Coordinates of C-alpha atoms and ligand atoms in Angstrom, one line a residue:
X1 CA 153.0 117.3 8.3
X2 CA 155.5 119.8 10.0
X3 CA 157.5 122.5 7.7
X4 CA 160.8 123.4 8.4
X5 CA 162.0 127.2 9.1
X6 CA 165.5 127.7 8.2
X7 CA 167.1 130.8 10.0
X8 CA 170.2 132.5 7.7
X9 CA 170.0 136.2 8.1
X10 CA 166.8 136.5 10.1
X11 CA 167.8 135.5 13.5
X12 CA 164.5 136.9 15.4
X13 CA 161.0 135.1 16.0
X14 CA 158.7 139.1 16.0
X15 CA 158.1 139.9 12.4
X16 CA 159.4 136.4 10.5
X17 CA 156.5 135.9 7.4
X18 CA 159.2 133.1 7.1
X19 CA 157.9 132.0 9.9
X20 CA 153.9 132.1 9.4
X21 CA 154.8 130.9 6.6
X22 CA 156.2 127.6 7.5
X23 CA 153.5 127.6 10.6
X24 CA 150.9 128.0 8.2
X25 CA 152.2 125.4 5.7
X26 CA 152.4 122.9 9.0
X27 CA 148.9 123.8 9.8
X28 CA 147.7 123.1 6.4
X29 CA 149.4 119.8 6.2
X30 CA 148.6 118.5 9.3
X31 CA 150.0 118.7 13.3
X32 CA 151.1 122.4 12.9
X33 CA 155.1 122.0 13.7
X34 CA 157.3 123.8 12.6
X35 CA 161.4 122.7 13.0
X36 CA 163.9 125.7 13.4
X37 CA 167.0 124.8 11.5
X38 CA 170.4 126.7 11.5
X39 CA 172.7 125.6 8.7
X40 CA 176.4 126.2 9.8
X41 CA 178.2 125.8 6.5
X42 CA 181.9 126.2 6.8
X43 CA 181.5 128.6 2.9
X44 CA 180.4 131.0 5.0
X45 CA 182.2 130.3 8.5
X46 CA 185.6 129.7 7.5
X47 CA 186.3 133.1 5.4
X48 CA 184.5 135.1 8.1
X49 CA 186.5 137.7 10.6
X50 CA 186.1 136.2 14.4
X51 CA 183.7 139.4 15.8
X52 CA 181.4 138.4 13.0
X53 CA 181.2 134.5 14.1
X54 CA 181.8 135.5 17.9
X55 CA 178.1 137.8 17.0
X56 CA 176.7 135.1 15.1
X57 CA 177.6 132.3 18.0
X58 CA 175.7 135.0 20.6
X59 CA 173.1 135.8 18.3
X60 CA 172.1 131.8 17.8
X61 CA 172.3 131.1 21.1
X62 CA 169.9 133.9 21.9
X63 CA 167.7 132.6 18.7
X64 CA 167.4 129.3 20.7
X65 CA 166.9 130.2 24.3
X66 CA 164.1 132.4 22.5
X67 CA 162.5 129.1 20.5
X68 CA 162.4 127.2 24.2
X69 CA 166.1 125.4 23.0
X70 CA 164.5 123.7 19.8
X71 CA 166.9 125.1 17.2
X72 CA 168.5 122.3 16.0
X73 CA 172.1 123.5 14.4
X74 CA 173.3 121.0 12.0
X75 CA 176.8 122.1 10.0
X76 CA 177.6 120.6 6.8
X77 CA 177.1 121.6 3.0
X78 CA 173.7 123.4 3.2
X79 CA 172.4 121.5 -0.4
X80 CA 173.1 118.1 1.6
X81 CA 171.9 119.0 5.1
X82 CA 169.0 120.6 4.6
X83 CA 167.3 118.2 2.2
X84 CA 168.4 115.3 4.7
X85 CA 166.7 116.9 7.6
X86 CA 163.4 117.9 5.6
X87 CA 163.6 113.9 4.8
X88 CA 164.3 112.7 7.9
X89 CA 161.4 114.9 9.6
X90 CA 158.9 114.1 6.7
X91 CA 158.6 117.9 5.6
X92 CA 157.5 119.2 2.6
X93 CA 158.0 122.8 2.6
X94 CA 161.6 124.3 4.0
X95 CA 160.6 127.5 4.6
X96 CA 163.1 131.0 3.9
X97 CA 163.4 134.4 3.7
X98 CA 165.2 135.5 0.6
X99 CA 169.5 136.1 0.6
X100 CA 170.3 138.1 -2.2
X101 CA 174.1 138.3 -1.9
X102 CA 176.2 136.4 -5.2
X103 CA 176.9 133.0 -2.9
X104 CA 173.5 133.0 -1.5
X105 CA 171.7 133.2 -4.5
X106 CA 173.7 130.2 -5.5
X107 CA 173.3 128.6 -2.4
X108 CA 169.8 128.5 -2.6
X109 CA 169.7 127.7 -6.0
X110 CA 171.3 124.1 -5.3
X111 CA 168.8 123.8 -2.2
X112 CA 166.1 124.2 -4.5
X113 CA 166.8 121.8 -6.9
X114 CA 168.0 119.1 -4.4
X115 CA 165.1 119.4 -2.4
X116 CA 162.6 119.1 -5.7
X117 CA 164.7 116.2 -6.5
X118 CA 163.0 114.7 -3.3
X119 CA 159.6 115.9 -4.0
X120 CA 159.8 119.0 -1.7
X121 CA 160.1 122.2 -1.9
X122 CA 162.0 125.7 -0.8
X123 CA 159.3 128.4 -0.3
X124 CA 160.9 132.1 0.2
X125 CA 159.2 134.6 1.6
X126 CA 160.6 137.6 2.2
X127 CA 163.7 139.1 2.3
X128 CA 166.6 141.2 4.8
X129 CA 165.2 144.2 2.9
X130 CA 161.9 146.2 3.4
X131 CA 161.6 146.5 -0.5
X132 CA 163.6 143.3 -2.3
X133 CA 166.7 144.0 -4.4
X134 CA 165.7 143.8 -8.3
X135 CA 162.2 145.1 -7.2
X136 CA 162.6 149.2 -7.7
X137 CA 163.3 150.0 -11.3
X138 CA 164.2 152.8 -13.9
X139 CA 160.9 153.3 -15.7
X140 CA 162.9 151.5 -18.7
X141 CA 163.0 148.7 -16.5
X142 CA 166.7 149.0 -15.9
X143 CA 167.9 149.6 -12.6
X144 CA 169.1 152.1 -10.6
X145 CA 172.4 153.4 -10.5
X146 CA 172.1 156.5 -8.3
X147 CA 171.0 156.6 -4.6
X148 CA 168.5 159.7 -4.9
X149 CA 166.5 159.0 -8.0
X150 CA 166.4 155.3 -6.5
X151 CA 165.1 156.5 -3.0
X152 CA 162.1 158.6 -4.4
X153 CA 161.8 155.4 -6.1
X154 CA 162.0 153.2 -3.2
X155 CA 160.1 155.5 -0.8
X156 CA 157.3 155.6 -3.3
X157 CA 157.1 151.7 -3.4
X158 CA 156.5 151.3 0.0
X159 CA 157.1 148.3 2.3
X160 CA 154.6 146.2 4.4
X161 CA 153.4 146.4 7.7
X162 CA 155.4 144.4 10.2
X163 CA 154.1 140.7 10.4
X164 CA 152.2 139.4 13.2
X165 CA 153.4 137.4 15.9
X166 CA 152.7 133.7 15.5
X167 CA 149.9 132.7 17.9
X168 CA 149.8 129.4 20.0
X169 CA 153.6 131.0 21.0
X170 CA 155.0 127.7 21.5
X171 CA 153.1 124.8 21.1
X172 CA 154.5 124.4 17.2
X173 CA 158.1 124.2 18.0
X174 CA 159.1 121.0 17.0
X175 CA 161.0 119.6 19.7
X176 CA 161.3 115.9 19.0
X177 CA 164.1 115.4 16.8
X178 CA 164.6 112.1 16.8
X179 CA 168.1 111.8 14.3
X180 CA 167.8 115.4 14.0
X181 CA 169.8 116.1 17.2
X182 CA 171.3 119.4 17.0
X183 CA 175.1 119.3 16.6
X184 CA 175.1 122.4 18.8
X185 CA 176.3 126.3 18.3
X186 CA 179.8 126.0 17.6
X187 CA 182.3 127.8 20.1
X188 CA 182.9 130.9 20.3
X189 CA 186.2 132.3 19.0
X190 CA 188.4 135.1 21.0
X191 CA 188.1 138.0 20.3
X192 CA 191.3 139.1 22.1
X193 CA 189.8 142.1 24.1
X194 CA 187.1 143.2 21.9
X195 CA 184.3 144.5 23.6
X196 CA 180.9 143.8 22.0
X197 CA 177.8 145.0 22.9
X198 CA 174.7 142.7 23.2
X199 CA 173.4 140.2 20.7
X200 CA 170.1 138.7 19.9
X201 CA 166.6 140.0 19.1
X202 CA 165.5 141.7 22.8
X203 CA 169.0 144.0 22.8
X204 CA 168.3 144.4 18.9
X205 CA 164.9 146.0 20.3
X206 CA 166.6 147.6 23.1
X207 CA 169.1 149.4 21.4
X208 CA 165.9 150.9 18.8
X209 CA 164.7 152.2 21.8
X210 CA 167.3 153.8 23.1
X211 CA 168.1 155.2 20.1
X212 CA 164.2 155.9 19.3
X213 CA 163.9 158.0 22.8
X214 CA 167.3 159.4 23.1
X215 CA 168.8 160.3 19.6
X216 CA 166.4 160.0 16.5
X217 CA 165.3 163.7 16.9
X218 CA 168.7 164.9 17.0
X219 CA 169.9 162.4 14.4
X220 CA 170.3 164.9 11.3
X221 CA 172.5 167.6 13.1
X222 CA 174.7 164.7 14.9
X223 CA 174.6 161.6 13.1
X224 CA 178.0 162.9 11.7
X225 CA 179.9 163.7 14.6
X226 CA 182.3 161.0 15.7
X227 CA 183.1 162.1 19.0
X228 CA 179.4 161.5 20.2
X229 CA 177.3 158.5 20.3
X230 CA 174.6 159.6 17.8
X231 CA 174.0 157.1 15.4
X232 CA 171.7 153.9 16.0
X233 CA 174.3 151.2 16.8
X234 CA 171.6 148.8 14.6
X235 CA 174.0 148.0 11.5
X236 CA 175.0 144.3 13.5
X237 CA 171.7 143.8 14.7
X238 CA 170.1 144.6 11.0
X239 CA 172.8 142.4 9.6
X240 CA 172.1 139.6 11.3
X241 CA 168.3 139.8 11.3
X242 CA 167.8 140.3 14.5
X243 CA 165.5 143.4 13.8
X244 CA 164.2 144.2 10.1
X245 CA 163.9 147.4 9.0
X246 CA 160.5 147.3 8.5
X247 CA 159.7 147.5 12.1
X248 CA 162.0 150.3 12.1
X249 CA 160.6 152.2 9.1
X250 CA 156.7 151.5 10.9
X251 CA 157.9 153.5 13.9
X252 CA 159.5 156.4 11.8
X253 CA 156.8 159.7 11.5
X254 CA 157.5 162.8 9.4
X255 CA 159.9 164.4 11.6
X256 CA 163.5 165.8 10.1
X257 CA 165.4 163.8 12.2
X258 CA 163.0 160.7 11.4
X259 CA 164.1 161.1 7.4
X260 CA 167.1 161.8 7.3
X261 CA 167.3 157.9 9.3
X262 CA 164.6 156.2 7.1
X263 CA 167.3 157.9 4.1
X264 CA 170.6 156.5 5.8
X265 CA 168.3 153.0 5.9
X266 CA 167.8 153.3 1.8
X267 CA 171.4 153.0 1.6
X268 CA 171.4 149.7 3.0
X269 CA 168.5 148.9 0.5
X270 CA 169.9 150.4 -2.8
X271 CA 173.6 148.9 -2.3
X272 CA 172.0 145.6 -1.3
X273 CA 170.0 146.3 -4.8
X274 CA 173.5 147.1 -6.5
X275 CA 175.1 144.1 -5.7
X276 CA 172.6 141.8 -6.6
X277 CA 172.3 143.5 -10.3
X278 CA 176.2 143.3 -10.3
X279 CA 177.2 140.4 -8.8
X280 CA 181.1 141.2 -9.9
X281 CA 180.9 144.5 -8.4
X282 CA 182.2 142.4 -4.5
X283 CA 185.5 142.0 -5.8
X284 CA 186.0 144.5 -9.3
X285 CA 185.3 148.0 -9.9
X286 CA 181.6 148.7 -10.8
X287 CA 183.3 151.3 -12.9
X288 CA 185.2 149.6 -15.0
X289 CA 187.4 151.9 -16.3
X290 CA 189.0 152.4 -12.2
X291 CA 190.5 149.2 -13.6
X292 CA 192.8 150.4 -15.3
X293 CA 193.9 153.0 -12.6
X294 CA 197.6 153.1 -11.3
X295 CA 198.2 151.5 -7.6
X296 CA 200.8 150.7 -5.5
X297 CA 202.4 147.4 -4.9
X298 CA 205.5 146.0 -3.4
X299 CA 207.2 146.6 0.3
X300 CA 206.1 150.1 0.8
X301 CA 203.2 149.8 -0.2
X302 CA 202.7 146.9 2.3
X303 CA 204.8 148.9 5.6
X304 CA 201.8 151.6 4.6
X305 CA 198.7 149.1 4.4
X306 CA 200.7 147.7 7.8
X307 CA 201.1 150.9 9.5
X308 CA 197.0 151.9 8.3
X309 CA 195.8 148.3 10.0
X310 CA 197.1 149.3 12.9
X311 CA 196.0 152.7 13.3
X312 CA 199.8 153.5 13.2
X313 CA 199.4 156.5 10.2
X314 CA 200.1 159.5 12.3
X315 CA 197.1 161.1 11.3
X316 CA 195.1 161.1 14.8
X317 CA 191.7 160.8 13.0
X318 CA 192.8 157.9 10.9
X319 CA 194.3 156.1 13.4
X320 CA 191.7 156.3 15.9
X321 CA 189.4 154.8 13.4
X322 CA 191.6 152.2 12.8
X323 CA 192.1 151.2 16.5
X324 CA 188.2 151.9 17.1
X325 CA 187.8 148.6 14.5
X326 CA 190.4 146.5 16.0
X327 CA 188.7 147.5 19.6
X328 CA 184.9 147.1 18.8
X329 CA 184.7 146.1 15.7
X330 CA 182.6 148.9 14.6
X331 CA 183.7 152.2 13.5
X332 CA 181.4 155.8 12.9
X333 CA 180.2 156.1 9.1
X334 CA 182.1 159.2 9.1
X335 CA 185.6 157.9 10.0
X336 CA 184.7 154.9 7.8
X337 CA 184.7 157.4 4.9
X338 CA 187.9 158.9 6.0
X339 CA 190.0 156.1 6.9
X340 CA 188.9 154.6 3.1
X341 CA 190.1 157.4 1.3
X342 CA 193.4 157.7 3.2
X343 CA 194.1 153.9 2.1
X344 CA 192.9 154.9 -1.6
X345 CA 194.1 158.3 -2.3
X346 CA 196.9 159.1 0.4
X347 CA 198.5 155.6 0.1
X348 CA 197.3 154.8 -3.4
X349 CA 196.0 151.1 -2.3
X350 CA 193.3 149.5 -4.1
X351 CA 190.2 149.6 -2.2
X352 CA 189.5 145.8 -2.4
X353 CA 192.8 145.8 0.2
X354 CA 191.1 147.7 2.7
X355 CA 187.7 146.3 2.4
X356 CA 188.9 143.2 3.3
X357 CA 190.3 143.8 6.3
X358 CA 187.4 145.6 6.9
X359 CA 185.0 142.4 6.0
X360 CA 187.7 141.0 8.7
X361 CA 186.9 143.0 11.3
X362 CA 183.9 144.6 11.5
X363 CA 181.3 142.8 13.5
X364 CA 178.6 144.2 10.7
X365 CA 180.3 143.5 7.9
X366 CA 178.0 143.4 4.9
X367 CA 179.4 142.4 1.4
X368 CA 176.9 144.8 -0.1
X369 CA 177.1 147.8 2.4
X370 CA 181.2 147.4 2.6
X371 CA 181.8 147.2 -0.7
X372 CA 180.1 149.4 -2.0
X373 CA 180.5 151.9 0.7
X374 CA 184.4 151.4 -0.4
X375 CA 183.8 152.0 -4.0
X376 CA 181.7 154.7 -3.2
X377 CA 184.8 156.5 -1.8
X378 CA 187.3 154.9 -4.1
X379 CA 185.3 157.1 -7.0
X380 CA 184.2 153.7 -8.7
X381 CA 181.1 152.8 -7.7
X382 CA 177.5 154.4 -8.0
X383 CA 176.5 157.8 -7.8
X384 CA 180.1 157.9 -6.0
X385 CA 181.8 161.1 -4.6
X386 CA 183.9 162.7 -7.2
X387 CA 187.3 161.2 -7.2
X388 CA 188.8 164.5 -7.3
X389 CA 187.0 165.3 -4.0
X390 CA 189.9 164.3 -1.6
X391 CA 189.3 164.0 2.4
X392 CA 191.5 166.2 4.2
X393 CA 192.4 163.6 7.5
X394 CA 193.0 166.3 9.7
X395 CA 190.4 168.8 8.6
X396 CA 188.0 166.1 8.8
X397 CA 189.1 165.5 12.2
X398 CA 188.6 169.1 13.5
X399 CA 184.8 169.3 11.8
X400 CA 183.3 166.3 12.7
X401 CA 185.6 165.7 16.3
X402 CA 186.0 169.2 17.5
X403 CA 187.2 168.5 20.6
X404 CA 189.1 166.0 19.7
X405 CA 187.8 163.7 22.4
X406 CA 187.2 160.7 19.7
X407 CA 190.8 160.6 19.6
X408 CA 191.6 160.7 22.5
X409 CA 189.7 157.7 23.6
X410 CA 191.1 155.9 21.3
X411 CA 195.2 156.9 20.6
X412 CA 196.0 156.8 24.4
X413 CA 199.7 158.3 23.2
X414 CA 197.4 161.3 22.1
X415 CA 195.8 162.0 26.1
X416 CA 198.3 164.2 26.3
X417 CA 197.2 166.6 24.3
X418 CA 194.1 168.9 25.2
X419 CA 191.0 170.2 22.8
X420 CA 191.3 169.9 18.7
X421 CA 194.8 170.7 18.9
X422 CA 194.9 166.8 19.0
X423 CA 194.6 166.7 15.4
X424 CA 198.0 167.7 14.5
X425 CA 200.6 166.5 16.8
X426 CA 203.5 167.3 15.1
X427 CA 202.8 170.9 16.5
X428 CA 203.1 169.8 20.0
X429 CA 206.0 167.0 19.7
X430 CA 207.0 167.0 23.2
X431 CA 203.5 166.3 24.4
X432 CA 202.8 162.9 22.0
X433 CA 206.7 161.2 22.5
X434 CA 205.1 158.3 21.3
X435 CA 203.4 159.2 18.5
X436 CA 204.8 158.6 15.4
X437 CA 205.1 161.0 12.8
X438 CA 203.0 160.9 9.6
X439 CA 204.1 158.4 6.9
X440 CA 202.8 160.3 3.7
X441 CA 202.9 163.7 3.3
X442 CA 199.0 164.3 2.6
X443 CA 199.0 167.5 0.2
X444 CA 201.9 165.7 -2.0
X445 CA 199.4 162.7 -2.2
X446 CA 196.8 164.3 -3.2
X447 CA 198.2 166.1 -6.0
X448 CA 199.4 162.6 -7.0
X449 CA 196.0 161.2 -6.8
X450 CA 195.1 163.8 -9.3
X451 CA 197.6 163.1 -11.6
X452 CA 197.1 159.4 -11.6
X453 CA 193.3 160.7 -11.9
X454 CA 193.8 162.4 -15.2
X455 CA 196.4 160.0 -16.7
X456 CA 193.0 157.3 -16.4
X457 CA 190.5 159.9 -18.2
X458 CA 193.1 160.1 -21.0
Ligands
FAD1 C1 184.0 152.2 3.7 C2 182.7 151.9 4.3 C3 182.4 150.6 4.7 C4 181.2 150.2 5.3 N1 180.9 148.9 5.6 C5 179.7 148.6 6.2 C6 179.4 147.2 6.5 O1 180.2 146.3 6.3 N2 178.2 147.0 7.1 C7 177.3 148.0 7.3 O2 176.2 147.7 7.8 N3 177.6 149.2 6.9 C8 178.7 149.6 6.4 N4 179.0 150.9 6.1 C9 177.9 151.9 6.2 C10 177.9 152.6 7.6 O3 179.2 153.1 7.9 C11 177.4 151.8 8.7 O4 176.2 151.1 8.3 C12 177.1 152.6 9.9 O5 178.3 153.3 10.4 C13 176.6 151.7 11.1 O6 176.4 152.4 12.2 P1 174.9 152.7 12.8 O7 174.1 151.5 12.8 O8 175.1 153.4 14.1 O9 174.4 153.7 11.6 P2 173.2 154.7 11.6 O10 173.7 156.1 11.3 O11 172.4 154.6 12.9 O12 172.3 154.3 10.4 C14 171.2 153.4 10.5 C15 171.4 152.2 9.6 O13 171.3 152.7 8.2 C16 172.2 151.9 7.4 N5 173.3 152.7 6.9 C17 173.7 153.9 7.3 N6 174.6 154.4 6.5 C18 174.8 153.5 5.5 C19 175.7 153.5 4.4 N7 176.5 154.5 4.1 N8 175.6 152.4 3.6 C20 174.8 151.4 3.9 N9 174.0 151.4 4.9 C21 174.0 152.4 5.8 C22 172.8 150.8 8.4 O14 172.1 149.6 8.3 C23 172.7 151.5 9.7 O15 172.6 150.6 10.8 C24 180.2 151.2 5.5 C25 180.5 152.5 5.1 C26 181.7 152.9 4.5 C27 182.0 154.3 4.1

């Protein structure tokens, strides 16, 4: 009796036990097939920015020329289509690998049931994550709310080795469909001059490499510089599935450089691990007390949330962040940090504002990573930067971009202005006509930011 292997966040056939599991549930029952499904379900399309379906288009089509062209892409309700194709193929398994976000926990929920209405089943096996959310605990059996306690907890735990790859490579493809014809990969949307960089398992495994060989030993000293490219490029590659960070974490040694990644990979894991313990914590304050926090509304407060989407602050390091997302749809970790707290403490914004647009446009946007990595600098999430611990724009600028070549590249108003004196404009007027001035006055906001600060501890 052939299984079925439905593909979610796990677009890659090397290191699936999804997928030796459904093989080996095939084998078991009979002829050994195994059907790759792709559900597109409009819960998750529709909301989503277009470089996150333009990836997801590349990424399926790569999933299918691996799997020989058998993926069969059927859109619809995911509670309706995938019991009707386990049906219609005479399955009994549907074989997963574990979502742990708040709709997909729901989502499978309803599969479950409708498939045991049918007599079949929904067999997970495991997960995005090298250790599963809700697996690491306090010794109290509570869990953690702080990254480094939960790290030397997670690190401890330990992960499996990488799973095999499935042998008779490709005899158990299912590839007669009969009613099952795919309804194909959906188009892809444009992106309007965004450039992205390759999708798919082989340039997921490329791009490790790369990294591996060129930047891992250096990763510690640089990872925080945004004018160079340092950092692994993985977080769209890891989103999608099309490399799990096991494989990565097997090919990590002892080196500094080699930590200090394996560490930046635990962040993934524990806000991952956050979220699903606090579901509410994607749209509210984890810290529920920030609720009560003083913000900005009305038609200011919009021309500044306006002017901060389109890299338009007059603070070079914020706006080149800005314009790096509307260009790539990825932005460096460091100028992620800044650009969030210039939206919460310089314009006084609610972070949820800015994480959606960021959810809009990133092309790895990660409910768990983005939220949380906004609360995180909004002061109300876990184990979060003090609030009272304010990012200077510009001094962030001239640290972590000395040269000020990251702006450059990206605020071509800015080229004419040479070395780090790019950070502050205003000094040079004649040479940035273009550039407009800044809208806040950052030490005023601050002190602001403090006041509103204390008026919440009250
Ligand atoms: C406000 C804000 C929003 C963010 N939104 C997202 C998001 O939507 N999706 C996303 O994947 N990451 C998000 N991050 C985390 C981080 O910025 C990106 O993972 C990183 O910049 C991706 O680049 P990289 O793959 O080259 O990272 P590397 O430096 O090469 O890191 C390796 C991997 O570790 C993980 N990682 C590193 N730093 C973090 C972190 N702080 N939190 C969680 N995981 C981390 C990522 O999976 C990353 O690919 C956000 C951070 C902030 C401050």
């Amino acid at each position: 009796m052939p299984s079925v292997l439905w593909f979610r966040r796990d677009l890659r056939r090397h290191d699936n036990p999804a997928l030796l599991a459904a093989l080996d549930a095939a084998r078991t029952d009979g002829d050994g097939e195994v059907l790759p499904l792709f559900v597109l379900d409009n819960a998750l399309w529709t909301p989503s920015g277009d470089p996150r379906r333009a990836w997801l288009v590349r990424s399926l089509h790569a999933l299918d020329s691996s799997l020989g062209s058998a993926l069969v892409v059927r859109h619809g309700d995911p509670a309706v289509v995938v019991p009707e194709v386990a049906k219609a193929l005479g399955a009994r398994t549907v074989h997963i690998a574990a979502d742990f976000g708040p709709y997909g926990v729901r989502r499978d929920a309803s599969v479950a049931e409708a498939l045991a209405a049918d007599g079949r089943e929904l067999a997970t096996t495991g997960s995005p994550y090298a250790v599963a959310p809700g697996r690491v605990r306090k010794g109290d059996g509570t869990p953690y709310r702080v990254y480094t306690p939960f790290y030397r907890a997670w690190a401890a735990h330990g992960w499996r080795r990488p799973a095999a790859d499935p042998d008779a490579w490709p005899e158990w493809v299912r590839r007669t469909h009969g009613p099952l014809h795919s309804q194909g990969i959906p188009a892809e949307p444009g992106l309007g001059g965004m450039a992205l960089p390759e999708a798919g398992e082989d340039a997921a495994r490329a791009r490790w490499e790369t990294f591996r060989a060129d930047s891992l030993a250096s990763y510690g000293d640089l990872r925080d510089r945004a004018d160079l490219a340092a950092t692994s490029g993985l977080s769209v590659h890891l989103k999608w599935g099309e490399i799990h960070p096991r494989t990565l974490l097997a090919e990590l040694g002892d080196a500094a450089g080699h930590e200090v990644f394996r560490k930046e990979l635990a962040w993934r894991e524990f806000y991952a691990d956050v979220l699903h313990q606090a579901p509410a914590s994607a749209r509210t304050w984890l810290d529920e007390r920030f609720a009560g926090m003083e913000h900005d509304h009305g038609s200011t407060a919009d021309d500044r949330f306006e002017a901060w989407t389109r890299g338009e602050t007059g603070f070079p390091f914020v706006d080149a962040g800005m314009r790096q997302l509307l260009a790539e749809g990825w932005v460096h970790n460091r100028v992620r940090m800044v650009v969030a707290s210039f939206l919460v403490k310089d314009l006084h914004l609610e972070w949820q504002r800015g994480a959606r647009w960021f959810m809009t446009n990133l092309r790895d946007a990660d409910l768990a990573s983005n939220q949380h990595g906004w609360q995180w600098v909004a002061g109300s999430g876990t184990d979060a930067a003090p609030y009272f611990r304010i990012f200077n724009p510009v001094a962030q600028g001239q640290r972590f971009d000395p040269d000020g070549d990251y702006v450059r590249r990206y605020v071509p108003e800015l080229r004419g202005i040479e070395g780090g004196a790019v950070h502050e404009p205003w000094k040079a007027p004649l040479l940035a006509p273009d550039y407009p001035a800044p809208i806040v006055d950052h030490r005023e906001e601050r002190e602001e930011s403090l006041r509103r600060y204390a008026a919440l501890k009250r």
